[in-house]
Every structure is written in C-alpha cells, then in structure tokens.
CSV table of C-alpha atoms in Angstrom, one decimal:
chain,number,residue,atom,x,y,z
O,27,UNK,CA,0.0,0.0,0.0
O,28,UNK,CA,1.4,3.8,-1.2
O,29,UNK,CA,1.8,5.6,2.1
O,30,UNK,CA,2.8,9.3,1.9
O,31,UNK,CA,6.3,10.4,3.4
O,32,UNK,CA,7.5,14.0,4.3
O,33,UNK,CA,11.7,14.7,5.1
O,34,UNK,CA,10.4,17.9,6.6
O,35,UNK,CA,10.8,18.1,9.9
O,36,UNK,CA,8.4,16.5,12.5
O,37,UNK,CA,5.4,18.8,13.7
O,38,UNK,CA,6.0,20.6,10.3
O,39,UNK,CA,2.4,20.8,9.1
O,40,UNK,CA,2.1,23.2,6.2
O,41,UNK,CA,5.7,21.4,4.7
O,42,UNK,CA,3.7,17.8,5.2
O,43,UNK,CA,0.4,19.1,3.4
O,44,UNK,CA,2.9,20.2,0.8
O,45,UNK,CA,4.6,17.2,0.0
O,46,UNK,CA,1.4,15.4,-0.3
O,47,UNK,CA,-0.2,17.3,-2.5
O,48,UNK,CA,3.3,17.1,-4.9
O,49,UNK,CA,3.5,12.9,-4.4
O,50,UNK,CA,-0.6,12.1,-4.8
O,51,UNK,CA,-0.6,12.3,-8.8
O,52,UNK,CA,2.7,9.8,-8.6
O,53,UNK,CA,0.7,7.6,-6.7
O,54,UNK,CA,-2.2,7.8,-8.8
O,55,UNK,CA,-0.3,7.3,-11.6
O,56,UNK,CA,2.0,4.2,-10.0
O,57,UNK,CA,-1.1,2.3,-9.3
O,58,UNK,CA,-2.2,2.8,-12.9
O,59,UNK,CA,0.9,1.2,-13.8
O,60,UNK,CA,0.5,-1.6,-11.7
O,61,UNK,CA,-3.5,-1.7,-13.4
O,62,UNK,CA,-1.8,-1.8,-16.9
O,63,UNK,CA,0.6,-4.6,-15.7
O,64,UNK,CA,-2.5,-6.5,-14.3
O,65,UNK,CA,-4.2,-6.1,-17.6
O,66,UNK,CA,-0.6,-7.2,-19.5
O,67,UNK,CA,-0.7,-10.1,-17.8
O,68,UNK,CA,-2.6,-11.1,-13.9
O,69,UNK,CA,0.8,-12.8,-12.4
O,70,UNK,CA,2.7,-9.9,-12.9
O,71,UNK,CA,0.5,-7.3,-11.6
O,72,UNK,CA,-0.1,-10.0,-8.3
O,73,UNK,CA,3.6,-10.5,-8.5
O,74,UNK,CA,4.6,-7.0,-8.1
O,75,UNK,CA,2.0,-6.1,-5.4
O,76,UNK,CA,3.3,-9.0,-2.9
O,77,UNK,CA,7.2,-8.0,-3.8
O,78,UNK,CA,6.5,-4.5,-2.7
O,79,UNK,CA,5.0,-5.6,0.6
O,80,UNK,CA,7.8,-7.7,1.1
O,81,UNK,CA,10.5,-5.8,-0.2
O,82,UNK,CA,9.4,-3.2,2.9
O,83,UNK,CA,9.9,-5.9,5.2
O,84,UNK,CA,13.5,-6.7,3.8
O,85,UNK,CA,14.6,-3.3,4.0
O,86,UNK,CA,13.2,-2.6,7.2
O,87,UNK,CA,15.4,-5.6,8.7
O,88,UNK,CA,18.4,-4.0,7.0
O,89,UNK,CA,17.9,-1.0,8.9
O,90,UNK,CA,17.1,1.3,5.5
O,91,UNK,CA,16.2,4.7,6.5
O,92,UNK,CA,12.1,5.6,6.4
O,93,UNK,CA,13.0,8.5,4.5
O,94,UNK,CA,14.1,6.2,2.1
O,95,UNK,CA,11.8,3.1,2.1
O,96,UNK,CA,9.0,4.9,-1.2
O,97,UNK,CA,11.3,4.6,-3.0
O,98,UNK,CA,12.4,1.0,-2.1
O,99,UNK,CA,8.7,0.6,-2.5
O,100,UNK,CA,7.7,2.1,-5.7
O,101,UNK,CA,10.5,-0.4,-7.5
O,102,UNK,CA,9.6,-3.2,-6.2
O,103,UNK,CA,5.8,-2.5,-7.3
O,104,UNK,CA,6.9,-1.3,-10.7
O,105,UNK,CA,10.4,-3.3,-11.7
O,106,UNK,CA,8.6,-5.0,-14.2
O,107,UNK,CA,6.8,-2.3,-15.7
O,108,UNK,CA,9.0,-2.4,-18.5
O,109,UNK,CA,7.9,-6.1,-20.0
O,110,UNK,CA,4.9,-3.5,-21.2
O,111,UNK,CA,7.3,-2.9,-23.9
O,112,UNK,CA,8.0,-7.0,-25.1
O,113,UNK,CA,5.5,-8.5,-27.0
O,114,UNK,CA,3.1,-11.3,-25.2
O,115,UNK,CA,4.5,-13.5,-27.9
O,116,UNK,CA,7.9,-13.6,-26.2
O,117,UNK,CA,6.7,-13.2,-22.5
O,118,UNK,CA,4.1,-15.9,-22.4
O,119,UNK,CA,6.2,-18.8,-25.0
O,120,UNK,CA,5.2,-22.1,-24.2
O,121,UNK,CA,8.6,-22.9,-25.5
O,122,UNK,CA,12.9,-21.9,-25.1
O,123,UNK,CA,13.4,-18.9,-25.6
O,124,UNK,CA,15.7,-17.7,-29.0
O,125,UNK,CA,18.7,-15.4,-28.3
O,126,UNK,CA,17.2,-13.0,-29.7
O,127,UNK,CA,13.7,-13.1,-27.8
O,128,UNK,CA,16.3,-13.1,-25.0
O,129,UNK,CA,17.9,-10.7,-25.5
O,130,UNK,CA,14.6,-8.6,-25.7
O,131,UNK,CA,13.2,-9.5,-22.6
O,132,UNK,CA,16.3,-8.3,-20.9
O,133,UNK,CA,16.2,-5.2,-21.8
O,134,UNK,CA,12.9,-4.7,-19.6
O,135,UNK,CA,15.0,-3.5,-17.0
O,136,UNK,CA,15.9,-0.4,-19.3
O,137,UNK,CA,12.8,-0.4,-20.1
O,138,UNK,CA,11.5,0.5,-16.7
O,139,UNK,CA,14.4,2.6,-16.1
O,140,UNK,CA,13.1,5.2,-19.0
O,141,UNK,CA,9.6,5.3,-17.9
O,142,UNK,CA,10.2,5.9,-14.3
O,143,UNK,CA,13.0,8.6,-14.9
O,144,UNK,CA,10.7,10.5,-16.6
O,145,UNK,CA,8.7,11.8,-13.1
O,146,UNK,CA,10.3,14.1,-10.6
O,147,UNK,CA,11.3,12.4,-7.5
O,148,UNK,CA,11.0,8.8,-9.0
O,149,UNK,CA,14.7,9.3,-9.9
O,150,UNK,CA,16.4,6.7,-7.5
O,151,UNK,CA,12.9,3.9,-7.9
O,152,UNK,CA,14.1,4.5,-11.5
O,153,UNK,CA,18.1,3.4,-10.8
O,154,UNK,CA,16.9,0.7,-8.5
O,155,UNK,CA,14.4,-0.8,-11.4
O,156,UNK,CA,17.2,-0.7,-14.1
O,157,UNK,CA,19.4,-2.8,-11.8
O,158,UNK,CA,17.8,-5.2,-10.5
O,159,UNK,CA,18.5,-8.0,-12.5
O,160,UNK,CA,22.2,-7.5,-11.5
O,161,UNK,CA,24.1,-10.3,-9.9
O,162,UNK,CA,26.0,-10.3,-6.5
O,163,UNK,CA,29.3,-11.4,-8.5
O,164,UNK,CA,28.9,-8.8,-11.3
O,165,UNK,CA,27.8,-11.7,-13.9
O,166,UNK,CA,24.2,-10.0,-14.3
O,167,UNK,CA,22.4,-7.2,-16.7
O,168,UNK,CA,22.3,-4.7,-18.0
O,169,UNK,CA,25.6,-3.0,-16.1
O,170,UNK,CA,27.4,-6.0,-14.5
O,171,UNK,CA,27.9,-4.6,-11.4
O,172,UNK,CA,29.3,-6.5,-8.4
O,173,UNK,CA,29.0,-6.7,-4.7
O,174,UNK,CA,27.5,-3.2,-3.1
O,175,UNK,CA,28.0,-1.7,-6.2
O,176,UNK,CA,24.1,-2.8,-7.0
O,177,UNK,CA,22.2,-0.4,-4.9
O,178,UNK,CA,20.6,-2.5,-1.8
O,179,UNK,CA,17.4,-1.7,-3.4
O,180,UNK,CA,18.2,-3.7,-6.2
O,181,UNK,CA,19.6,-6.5,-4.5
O,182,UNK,CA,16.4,-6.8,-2.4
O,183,UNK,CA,13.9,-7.0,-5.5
O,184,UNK,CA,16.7,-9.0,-7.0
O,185,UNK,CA,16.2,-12.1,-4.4
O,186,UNK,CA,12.7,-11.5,-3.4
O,187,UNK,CA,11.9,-11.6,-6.9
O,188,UNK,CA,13.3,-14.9,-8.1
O,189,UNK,CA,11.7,-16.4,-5.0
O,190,UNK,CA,8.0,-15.3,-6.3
O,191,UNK,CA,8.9,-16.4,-9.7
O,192,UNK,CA,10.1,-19.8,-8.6
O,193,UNK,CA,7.4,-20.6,-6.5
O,194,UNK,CA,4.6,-19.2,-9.3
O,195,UNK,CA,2.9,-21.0,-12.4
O,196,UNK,CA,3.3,-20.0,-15.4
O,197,UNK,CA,2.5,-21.0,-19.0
O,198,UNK,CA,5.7,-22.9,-19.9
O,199,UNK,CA,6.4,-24.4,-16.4
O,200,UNK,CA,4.9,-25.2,-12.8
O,201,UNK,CA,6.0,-23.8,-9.8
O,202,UNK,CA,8.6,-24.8,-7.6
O,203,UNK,CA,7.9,-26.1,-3.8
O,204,UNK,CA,9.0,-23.8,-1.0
O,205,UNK,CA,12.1,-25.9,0.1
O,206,UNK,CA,13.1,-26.3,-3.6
O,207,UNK,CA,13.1,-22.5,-4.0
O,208,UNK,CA,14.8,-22.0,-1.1
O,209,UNK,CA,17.1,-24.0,-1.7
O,210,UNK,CA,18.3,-22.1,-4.8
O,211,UNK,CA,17.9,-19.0,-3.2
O,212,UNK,CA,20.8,-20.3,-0.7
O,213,UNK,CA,22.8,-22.2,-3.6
O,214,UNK,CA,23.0,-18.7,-5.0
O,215,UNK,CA,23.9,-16.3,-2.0
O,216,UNK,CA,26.9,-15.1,-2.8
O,217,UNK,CA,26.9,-15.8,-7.1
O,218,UNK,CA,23.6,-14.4,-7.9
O,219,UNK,CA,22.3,-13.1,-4.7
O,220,UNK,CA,23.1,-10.9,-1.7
O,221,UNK,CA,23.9,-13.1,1.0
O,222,UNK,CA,22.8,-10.6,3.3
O,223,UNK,CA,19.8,-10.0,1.4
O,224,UNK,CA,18.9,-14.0,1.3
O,225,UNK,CA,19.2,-14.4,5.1
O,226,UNK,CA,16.9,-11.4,5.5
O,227,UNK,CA,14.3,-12.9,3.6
O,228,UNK,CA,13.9,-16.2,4.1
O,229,UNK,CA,12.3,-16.5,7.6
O,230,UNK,CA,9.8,-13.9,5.9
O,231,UNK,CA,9.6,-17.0,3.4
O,232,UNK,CA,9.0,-19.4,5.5
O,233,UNK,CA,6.5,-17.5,7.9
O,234,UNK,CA,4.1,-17.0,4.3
O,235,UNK,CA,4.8,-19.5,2.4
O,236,UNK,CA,0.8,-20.9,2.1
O,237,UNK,CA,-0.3,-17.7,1.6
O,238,UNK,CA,2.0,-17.3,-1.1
O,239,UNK,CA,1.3,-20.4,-2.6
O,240,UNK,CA,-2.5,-20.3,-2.2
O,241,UNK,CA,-2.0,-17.1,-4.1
O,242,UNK,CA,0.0,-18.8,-7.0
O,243,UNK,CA,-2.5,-21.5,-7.3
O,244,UNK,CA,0.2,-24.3,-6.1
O,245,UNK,CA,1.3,-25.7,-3.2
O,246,UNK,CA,4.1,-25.3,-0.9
O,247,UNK,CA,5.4,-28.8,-0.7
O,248,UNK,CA,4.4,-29.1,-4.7
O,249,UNK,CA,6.8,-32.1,-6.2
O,250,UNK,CA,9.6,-31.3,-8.6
C-alpha cells in the first residue's frame, strides 16, 4: 500500500500538506501502472504487489532509512513495468526462448528505467528498477555490477523476486515447492544473490509460504 512520506521536519504541518499534494498524482499514476501490468498479464501485476510488501519488510530488517523506504517501494511495485514494452508473444512462449527473444526480454529493465526517470522524484525507484537484474558477483544485466556496487534496493527485488517467480505457475512451467526455491535461493547467495539479502528474507519466506502459494495457485510442498 502507497503511504505518503515528508523529510520535513516532525510537527511541520504546512511542509507535510505540501509534500502530499506534490507525491498524490505519482501515486495515482504508480497504481495505474500496476492496473496496466495486471491487464498485460494477472501474475505480474499480483507478483509485483506482494514484492512490494515484502521488499518493505526486507529493508526494514536491513535497517534502510524511512526517509528512504518509497522509493524501495515504488521499484519493487513497478520493476517489471518495462515487460509492457516486449510482446506477449515472447513473454508468455510455451517454448525456449531464442537469443534474440532473449535478448529482448532483458532489456525490460531499461525499459523500466526510462519510464520511471521521466517523473520528478522517482529518480532513485528508477536506478533501483534498471538494476535489479544484477548479480552479487557482477555476472548480471544490464551494467554487470558487483557486490555493493548494486544499490541495496536492487539486490532486495533481486532475491525476493526470483523467490516469487520460482514458487509461481506460469504457461511454460509449474512452480517450484518452498524448500526447492529456497534452496536455490541459498545455492546462489553469494553468485547471484546478496547473501545478506537471502538471510533477510527467508524467515519472511518461511512464515508465508501458504499464503503465497495459495495465491499462486500451487502448493508449498508441490513435487519437482
């Protein structure tokens, strides 16, 4: 859920009114976003709605400021927003993908990254979209940045989202069970993911996995 945040100082009420009136059109238009990626395709807009709740959480538990938690939470909500710009063709292919359909899909990142720059205030949601498809040992897209180089932001949607898209169905594969995705969520701390980051979430996981599951229409001790 959007909540409205103020640096001003506390007690401040006339700078507070201010900064919502300036932040209620993003909002309004973040949640049409997350409408359009509902429309694009129902796992996605679901998807992105449980990461941002989640990706709270995370950063809470890594001590990330309040100030900064909006943004945190308006990239985890839209870090997909750019598959609006790859056909359904490639997104929903009941088949391997060709390089080149590869390719396209990740550029989605970028994708995001030019939509979100584009509103005042969105700049750092923006950055964190466009890397969060990096890897923890600088082997991911589209920079190949390494370690804490990938803002924390970035590294949180990073593992929270390969979680969610393990455990979900989709057209060309079922779901994973819990322990399975967990499982590769710890066989990649450290390559792929933030170890950090993977500790963080995983007793988060753990605590929700049937109501994640319920919500992916499989369950959590589904067989391989």
């Amino acid at each position: 859920m959007l909540t409205f945040r103020t640096r001003e100082p506390a007690g401040s009420q006339a700078a507070t009114l201010t900064v919502i009136v300036l932040w209620r059109p993003w909002n309004s238009v973040i949640c049409a976003f997350n409408q359009l990626l509902d429309l694009k395709d129902i796992n996605t807009g679901v998807h992105s709605t449980r990461l941002a709740e989640w990706a709270l959480r995370v950063a809470r538990k890594l001590d990330v400021a309040e100030e900064c938690l909006y943004q945190v939470e308006v990239a985890a909500l839209l870090h997909d927003v750019g598959k609006i710009g790859v056909p359904d063709t490639i997104l929903k292919k009941n088949a391997p993908l060709t390089p080149e359909e590869r390719a396209l899909i990740n550029r989605h990142p970028e994708y995001s990254w030019s939509i979100l720059r584009l509103f005042s205030g969105l700049e750092e949601a923006s950055l964190f979209t466009l890397h969060h498809h990096e890897s923890f040992d600088g082997t991911g897209y589209p920079a190949r940045l390494k370690g804490h180089d990938i803002p924390l932001a970035s590294r949180i949607v990073s593992v929270i989202d390969a979680y969610d898209a393990m455990v979900s169905n989709r057209c060309y594969r079922k779901g994973l069970p819990h322990d399975e995705a967990i499982r590769r969520l710890l066989s990649g701390s450290g390559a792929q993911f933030d170890p950090e980051v993977v500790r963080a979430f995983i007793p988060i996981a753990e605590l929700e996995a049937g109501e994640v599951f319920a919500a992916a229409g499989t369950s959590p001790t589904a067989t391989l």
